[in-house]
Amino acid sequence: MEKRKIKWGIISTGRIAKKFAEALKFVQNSELYAVASRNQESAQIFANEFEVPKAYSSYHELMKDPHIDVVYIGTPHNLHFQNTIDAIEHGKHVLCEKPFAINYNEVSIMINKAREKNLFLMEALWSRFLPNIIKTKELIENGVIGKVKLLNASFCILSKNGNEHRHYNKQLGGGTLLDIGIYNVFLSLFLLGRPNSINSVAGIGETGVDTNLNITFKYDDDLISVMYSSFRAAAPIVAEIHGEKGKIILEHVYFCPGNVKVVLHNGEETVHDFNFIGNGYNYEAQEVVNCILNGETESKLMSFDDSINLIKIMDEIRNQIGVYYPEHDK
């Protein structure tokens, strides 16, 4: 028997929401049914572009639609918590864009609410589901480069946006850590596990958020992970994992679909290519659909514990560098 189609509602009409809408075309047993913005015109333009049947002028209108199974939340960081709670209260499964929320307290409330309502909830950290990232972990676990000694990850962009932009606006959860540095932290956690210690240093801009950030994770056996994120530098966005036998290179842009190159000290070089489908966001969406159709309320691939570990570490980093969001960190 053919499985039913899971109907999606998208909250937000921004850049990432558009990428997600495009990706849904490649997701089996899935249908983009509705979109919501804070004004009807924006919602209708989005609906016309992606052939969405319903366009709503408020998030709550979308959440009340009885035909929608799951809501994708692509709003700014500071809204993730309340949007998720509202969607769950309306009986909807939720895929919430990273960061899951601003801090651990919010994330724990979201998870508890989903458990209470027996609804699916997952953080939309799309890199977790990309074949190149999964392959990298497999190569490490298979000992292809021997025992890992160093991970180096850099996600830096030169942001010329003003202080009101989400990159720099503290009220919107601005700063590099929650926006782009999270990919570095996730990669280290996914490939190497939880560190023994964390050391963070940041350049703080005039709005009180981190504009330059360096994080170092220390593990057993002299292994370290060194990570950089910046809105002040147009440095290459790359990640390398160095082991005793050689290195794995996730080439530009490492957190997106791409090749995985293995270069061994003996001169042997291998490039792993992948037949990617869609723009990459479809992989996480397919996981959500599969879980819902199977009656699961939590993904085994991006579990609640995974999101809890991630947000707790980011809370510790923010504590070290002195970045606080008054409306959230109470």
Tab-separated table of C-alpha atoms in Angstrom:
chain	number	residue	atom	x	y	z
A	1	MET	CA	0.000	0.000	0.000
A	2	GLU	CA	1.334	3.425	-0.934
A	3	LYS	CA	2.057	5.605	2.073
A	4	ARG	CA	0.130	8.822	2.495
A	5	LYS	CA	1.717	12.165	1.722
A	6	ILE	CA	2.895	14.269	4.632
A	7	LYS	CA	1.676	17.846	4.180
A	8	TRP	CA	4.117	20.602	5.065
A	9	GLY	CA	3.545	24.152	6.178
A	10	ILE	CA	6.461	26.602	5.996
A	11	ILE	CA	6.736	29.509	8.403
A	12	SER	CA	8.847	32.307	6.893
A	13	THR	CA	9.472	33.339	3.304
A	14	GLY	CA	13.183	34.100	3.597
A	15	ARG	CA	16.191	32.659	1.779
A	16	ILE	CA	16.405	29.397	3.724
A	17	ALA	CA	12.643	28.868	3.524
A	18	LYS	CA	12.910	29.133	-0.261
A	19	LYS	CA	15.713	26.577	-0.343
A	20	PHE	CA	13.639	24.260	1.801
A	21	ALA	CA	10.606	24.685	-0.443
A	22	GLU	CA	12.714	23.822	-3.483
A	23	ALA	CA	14.084	20.760	-1.694
A	24	LEU	CA	10.643	19.367	-0.883
A	25	LYS	CA	10.181	18.590	-4.572
A	26	PHE	CA	12.684	15.767	-4.076
A	27	VAL	CA	11.155	14.294	-0.906
A	28	GLN	CA	9.083	11.143	-1.226
A	29	ASN	CA	5.610	10.999	0.341
A	30	SER	CA	5.712	14.744	0.819
A	31	GLU	CA	3.661	17.764	-0.244
A	32	LEU	CA	4.224	21.478	0.321
A	33	TYR	CA	0.725	22.571	1.270
A	34	ALA	CA	0.971	26.004	2.917
A	35	VAL	CA	3.221	28.953	3.649
A	36	ALA	CA	2.875	31.758	6.173
A	37	SER	CA	4.421	35.193	6.412
A	38	ARG	CA	3.688	38.248	8.505
A	39	ASN	CA	1.888	39.783	5.544
A	40	GLN	CA	-0.313	38.322	2.848
A	41	GLU	CA	1.617	39.763	-0.085
A	42	SER	CA	4.880	38.079	0.924
A	43	ALA	CA	3.113	34.774	1.534
A	44	GLN	CA	1.315	34.926	-1.820
A	45	ILE	CA	4.483	35.734	-3.778
A	46	PHE	CA	6.161	32.728	-2.162
A	47	ALA	CA	3.116	30.545	-2.845
A	48	ASN	CA	3.065	31.570	-6.501
A	49	GLU	CA	6.774	30.855	-6.947
A	50	PHE	CA	6.595	27.363	-5.435
A	51	GLU	CA	3.018	26.473	-6.399
A	52	VAL	CA	1.831	26.276	-2.798
A	53	PRO	CA	-1.977	25.843	-2.431
A	54	LYS	CA	-2.387	27.927	0.736
A	55	ALA	CA	-0.854	31.281	1.687
A	56	TYR	CA	-1.439	32.703	5.152
A	57	SER	CA	-0.784	36.193	6.514
A	58	SER	CA	0.041	34.954	10.026
A	59	TYR	CA	1.854	31.991	11.527
A	60	HIS	CA	-1.101	31.085	13.745
A	61	GLU	CA	-3.425	30.863	10.752
A	62	LEU	CA	-1.157	28.253	9.223
A	63	MET	CA	-0.857	26.342	12.472
A	64	LYS	CA	-4.639	26.118	12.765
A	65	ASP	CA	-4.993	24.506	9.331
A	66	PRO	CA	-6.161	20.928	10.041
A	67	HIS	CA	-4.654	19.578	6.813
A	68	ILE	CA	-1.045	20.356	7.791
A	69	ASP	CA	0.976	17.543	9.367
A	70	VAL	CA	4.331	19.199	9.993
A	71	VAL	CA	5.619	22.758	10.206
A	72	TYR	CA	9.055	23.879	9.057
A	73	ILE	CA	10.199	26.901	11.058
A	74	GLY	CA	12.628	29.127	9.181
A	75	THR	CA	12.219	32.325	11.194
A	76	PRO	CA	15.066	34.260	12.916
A	77	HIS	CA	16.801	32.574	15.858
A	78	ASN	CA	14.967	34.558	18.535
A	79	LEU	CA	11.577	33.248	17.340
A	80	HIS	CA	12.398	29.538	17.169
A	81	PHE	CA	11.342	28.761	20.724
A	82	GLN	CA	7.926	30.426	20.649
A	83	ASN	CA	7.148	29.350	17.083
A	84	THR	CA	7.924	25.732	17.989
A	85	ILE	CA	5.841	25.801	21.156
A	86	ASP	CA	2.920	27.368	19.286
A	87	ALA	CA	3.082	24.778	16.497
A	88	ILE	CA	3.191	21.882	18.949
A	89	GLU	CA	0.291	23.348	20.915
A	90	HIS	CA	-1.671	23.320	17.657
A	91	GLY	CA	-0.913	19.616	17.257
A	92	LYS	CA	1.745	19.919	14.553
A	93	HIS	CA	4.973	18.004	14.143
A	94	VAL	CA	7.921	20.395	13.862
A	95	LEU	CA	11.211	20.721	12.016
A	96	CYS	CA	12.884	23.832	13.435
A	97	GLU	CA	15.846	25.460	11.725
A	98	LYS	CA	19.135	25.609	13.609
A	99	PRO	CA	19.904	26.820	16.186
A	100	PHE	CA	17.056	24.912	17.818
A	101	ALA	CA	16.640	27.842	20.221
A	102	ILE	CA	18.782	30.448	21.982
A	103	ASN	CA	19.749	28.357	25.013
A	104	TYR	CA	19.395	25.022	26.778
A	105	ASN	CA	16.441	26.146	28.876
A	106	GLU	CA	14.393	26.869	25.764
A	107	VAL	CA	15.450	23.661	24.036
A	108	SER	CA	14.509	21.553	27.053
A	109	ILE	CA	11.050	23.134	27.212
A	110	MET	CA	10.519	22.486	23.493
A	111	ILE	CA	11.518	18.845	23.826
A	112	ASN	CA	9.348	18.313	26.903
A	113	LYS	CA	6.371	19.871	25.139
A	114	ALA	CA	6.818	17.601	22.109
A	115	ARG	CA	7.029	14.573	24.395
A	116	GLU	CA	3.938	15.695	26.282
A	117	LYS	CA	1.953	16.003	23.046
A	118	ASN	CA	3.517	12.872	21.486
A	119	LEU	CA	4.597	14.846	18.415
A	120	PHE	CA	7.719	14.684	16.267
A	121	LEU	CA	10.325	17.401	16.770
A	122	MET	CA	13.789	17.797	15.242
A	123	GLU	CA	16.450	20.453	14.846
A	124	ALA	CA	17.052	21.218	11.174
A	125	LEU	CA	20.817	20.856	11.024
A	126	TRP	CA	20.936	19.779	7.414
A	127	SER	CA	24.632	18.857	7.332
A	128	ARG	CA	23.933	15.874	9.589
A	129	PHE	CA	22.067	14.165	6.739
A	130	LEU	CA	24.394	14.955	3.826
A	131	PRO	CA	26.128	11.917	2.279
A	132	ASN	CA	29.540	13.641	2.300
A	133	ILE	CA	29.365	14.344	6.033
A	134	ILE	CA	28.168	10.810	6.771
A	135	LYS	CA	30.979	9.409	4.597
A	136	THR	CA	33.556	11.447	6.490
A	137	LYS	CA	32.500	9.885	9.782
A	138	GLU	CA	32.604	6.438	8.178
A	139	LEU	CA	36.163	7.022	6.912
A	140	ILE	CA	37.313	8.086	10.370
A	141	GLU	CA	35.646	5.142	12.090
A	142	ASN	CA	37.203	2.753	9.556
A	143	GLY	CA	40.661	4.085	10.392
A	144	VAL	CA	41.428	5.293	6.875
A	145	ILE	CA	43.578	8.154	8.201
A	146	GLY	CA	44.521	6.404	11.435
A	147	LYS	CA	43.987	7.950	14.838
A	148	VAL	CA	42.719	11.520	14.474
A	149	LYS	CA	44.938	14.224	15.970
A	150	LEU	CA	43.517	17.506	14.663
A	151	LEU	CA	40.266	18.838	13.250
A	152	ASN	CA	40.355	22.284	11.720
A	153	ALA	CA	37.112	23.944	10.608
A	154	SER	CA	36.524	27.473	9.373
A	155	PHE	CA	33.259	29.161	8.454
A	156	CYS	CA	33.944	32.841	7.821
A	157	ILE	CA	32.065	35.372	5.714
A	158	LEU	CA	32.574	39.103	5.250
A	159	SER	CA	29.227	40.520	6.333
A	160	LYS	CA	28.720	44.124	5.307
A	161	ASN	CA	25.217	44.232	6.752
A	162	GLY	CA	24.203	46.940	9.200
A	163	ASN	CA	23.698	46.542	12.920
A	164	GLU	CA	19.980	45.880	12.498
A	165	HIS	CA	20.655	42.797	10.383
A	166	ARG	CA	20.320	39.405	12.058
A	167	HIS	CA	24.103	38.920	11.849
A	168	TYR	CA	24.691	41.712	14.344
A	169	ASN	CA	21.325	42.364	15.987
A	170	LYS	CA	21.360	41.036	19.566
A	171	GLN	CA	17.549	41.013	19.752
A	172	LEU	CA	17.505	38.594	16.799
A	173	GLY	CA	20.087	36.287	18.362
A	174	GLY	CA	22.949	37.759	16.342
A	175	GLY	CA	26.581	36.689	16.417
A	176	THR	CA	28.631	34.131	14.542
A	177	LEU	CA	28.205	31.230	16.973
A	178	LEU	CA	24.472	30.690	16.614
A	179	ASP	CA	24.446	31.523	12.923
A	180	ILE	CA	27.510	29.923	11.320
A	181	GLY	CA	29.805	28.764	14.118
A	182	ILE	CA	27.218	26.138	15.009
A	183	TYR	CA	28.290	24.180	11.911
A	184	ASN	CA	31.857	23.980	13.213
A	185	VAL	CA	30.715	22.869	16.655
A	186	PHE	CA	28.340	20.303	15.178
A	187	LEU	CA	31.056	18.854	12.928
A	188	SER	CA	33.449	18.361	15.820
A	189	LEU	CA	30.758	16.782	18.005
A	190	PHE	CA	29.561	14.517	15.209
A	191	LEU	CA	33.002	13.313	14.158
A	192	LEU	CA	34.889	13.325	17.460
A	193	GLY	CA	32.305	13.343	20.247
A	194	ARG	CA	32.004	15.540	23.298
A	195	PRO	CA	35.277	17.253	24.300
A	196	ASN	CA	36.928	17.124	27.700
A	197	SER	CA	37.368	20.879	27.772
A	198	ILE	CA	36.429	23.996	25.787
A	199	ASN	CA	38.366	27.223	25.337
A	200	SER	CA	36.801	30.148	23.484
A	201	VAL	CA	38.020	33.611	22.532
A	202	ALA	CA	35.918	36.196	20.674
A	203	GLY	CA	36.000	39.624	19.172
A	204	ILE	CA	32.840	41.386	20.352
A	205	GLY	CA	31.319	44.017	18.082
A	206	GLU	CA	29.560	47.236	19.015
A	207	THR	CA	26.181	45.495	19.299
A	208	GLY	CA	27.499	43.094	21.939
A	209	VAL	CA	27.642	39.920	19.841
A	210	ASP	CA	30.590	37.841	18.650
A	211	THR	CA	31.838	38.964	15.237
A	212	ASN	CA	35.053	36.904	15.366
A	213	LEU	CA	35.220	33.625	17.254
A	214	ASN	CA	37.839	30.979	17.943
A	215	ILE	CA	36.875	27.747	19.727
A	216	THR	CA	39.211	24.940	20.730
A	217	PHE	CA	37.985	21.547	21.920
A	218	LYS	CA	40.440	19.320	23.771
A	219	TYR	CA	40.071	15.534	23.759
A	220	ASP	CA	42.070	12.569	25.059
A	221	ASP	CA	45.382	11.520	23.481
A	222	ASP	CA	46.469	15.086	22.548
A	223	LEU	CA	43.602	15.470	20.037
A	224	ILE	CA	42.247	18.983	19.544
A	225	SER	CA	39.631	20.605	17.338
A	226	VAL	CA	40.215	24.216	16.305
A	227	MET	CA	37.332	26.209	14.867
A	228	TYR	CA	36.917	29.703	13.487
A	229	SER	CA	33.801	31.694	12.615
A	230	SER	CA	33.700	35.300	11.522
A	231	PHE	CA	31.576	38.048	10.015
A	232	ARG	CA	34.723	40.154	9.538
A	233	ALA	CA	36.826	37.951	7.252
A	234	ALA	CA	36.267	36.328	3.878
A	235	ALA	CA	38.387	33.296	4.737
A	236	PRO	CA	37.935	29.942	2.952
A	237	ILE	CA	35.081	27.811	4.296
A	238	VAL	CA	36.857	24.489	4.698
A	239	ALA	CA	37.298	21.624	7.127
A	240	GLU	CA	40.183	19.197	7.446
A	241	ILE	CA	40.607	16.184	9.670
A	242	HIS	CA	44.225	15.145	10.193
A	243	GLY	CA	45.197	11.655	11.348
A	244	GLU	CA	48.372	9.663	11.791
A	245	LYS	CA	48.145	8.257	8.239
A	246	GLY	CA	46.875	11.303	6.369
A	247	LYS	CA	43.997	13.747	6.151
A	248	ILE	CA	40.401	14.128	5.021
A	249	ILE	CA	39.504	17.367	3.281
A	250	LEU	CA	35.938	18.653	3.062
A	251	GLU	CA	36.420	21.172	0.327
A	252	HIS	CA	34.702	24.517	-0.118
A	253	VAL	CA	31.940	24.816	1.201
A	254	TYR	CA	32.338	22.008	3.738
A	255	PHE	CA	28.886	21.984	5.360
A	256	CYS	CA	27.156	21.777	1.962
A	257	PRO	CA	26.969	18.926	-0.563
A	258	GLY	CA	30.446	18.323	-1.991
A	259	ASN	CA	33.372	15.963	-2.456
A	260	VAL	CA	35.420	14.282	0.246
A	261	LYS	CA	39.145	14.034	-0.489
A	262	VAL	CA	41.478	11.651	1.325
A	263	VAL	CA	45.208	12.371	1.077
A	264	LEU	CA	47.509	9.834	2.735
A	265	HIS	CA	51.115	10.426	3.751
A	266	ASN	CA	52.247	7.710	1.315
A	267	GLY	CA	51.030	9.861	-1.573
A	268	GLU	CA	47.809	7.974	-2.227
A	269	GLU	CA	44.881	10.290	-2.976
A	270	THR	CA	41.189	9.388	-3.249
A	271	VAL	CA	38.226	11.622	-4.056
A	272	HIS	CA	34.776	10.461	-2.997
A	273	ASP	CA	32.038	11.910	-5.185
A	274	PHE	CA	28.299	11.635	-4.583
A	275	ASN	CA	25.177	11.628	-6.702
A	276	PHE	CA	23.414	14.337	-4.741
A	277	ILE	CA	19.676	14.783	-5.162
A	278	GLY	CA	18.151	18.248	-4.872
A	279	ASN	CA	19.921	21.064	-3.048
A	280	GLY	CA	20.679	19.039	0.072
A	281	TYR	CA	17.885	20.224	2.361
A	282	ASN	CA	15.765	17.349	1.077
A	283	TYR	CA	17.828	14.819	3.050
A	284	GLU	CA	16.742	16.198	6.425
A	285	ALA	CA	13.174	16.619	5.179
A	286	GLN	CA	13.090	12.982	4.059
A	287	GLU	CA	14.176	11.919	7.549
A	288	VAL	CA	11.283	13.879	9.052
A	289	VAL	CA	8.743	12.346	6.660
A	290	ASN	CA	10.066	8.830	7.265
A	291	CYS	CA	9.921	9.270	11.032
A	292	ILE	CA	6.373	10.631	10.995
A	293	LEU	CA	5.126	7.854	8.704
A	294	ASN	CA	6.758	5.307	11.013
A	295	GLY	CA	5.099	6.806	14.070
A	296	GLU	CA	8.370	8.052	15.570
A	297	THR	CA	8.542	11.272	17.579
A	298	GLU	CA	12.326	11.608	17.550
A	299	SER	CA	15.003	11.029	14.935
A	300	LYS	CA	17.740	8.562	15.758
A	301	LEU	CA	20.084	10.491	13.450
A	302	MET	CA	19.498	13.942	14.990
A	303	SER	CA	18.164	13.029	18.407
A	304	PHE	CA	17.057	15.168	21.313
A	305	ASP	CA	20.302	14.274	23.072
A	306	ASP	CA	22.263	15.492	20.047
A	307	SER	CA	20.526	18.859	20.172
A	308	ILE	CA	20.879	19.071	23.946
A	309	ASN	CA	24.631	18.400	23.767
A	310	LEU	CA	25.003	20.987	21.027
A	311	ILE	CA	23.103	23.761	22.797
A	312	LYS	CA	24.784	23.090	26.152
A	313	ILE	CA	28.195	23.474	24.553
A	314	MET	CA	27.129	26.671	22.805
A	315	ASP	CA	25.831	27.996	26.137
A	316	GLU	CA	29.262	27.286	27.636
A	317	ILE	CA	30.998	29.049	24.733
A	318	ARG	CA	28.755	32.097	25.107
A	319	ASN	CA	29.432	32.133	28.830
A	320	GLN	CA	33.183	32.120	28.174
A	321	ILE	CA	33.050	34.970	25.665
A	322	GLY	CA	30.426	37.000	27.546
A	323	VAL	CA	27.635	37.081	24.972
A	324	TYR	CA	24.159	37.109	26.505
A	325	TYR	CA	20.679	37.654	25.112
A	326	PRO	CA	18.716	39.453	27.842
A	327	GLU	CA	15.271	38.453	26.610
A	328	HIS	CA	16.244	34.764	26.666
A	329	ASP	CA	19.123	34.259	29.141
A	330	LYS	CA	17.205	34.935	32.341
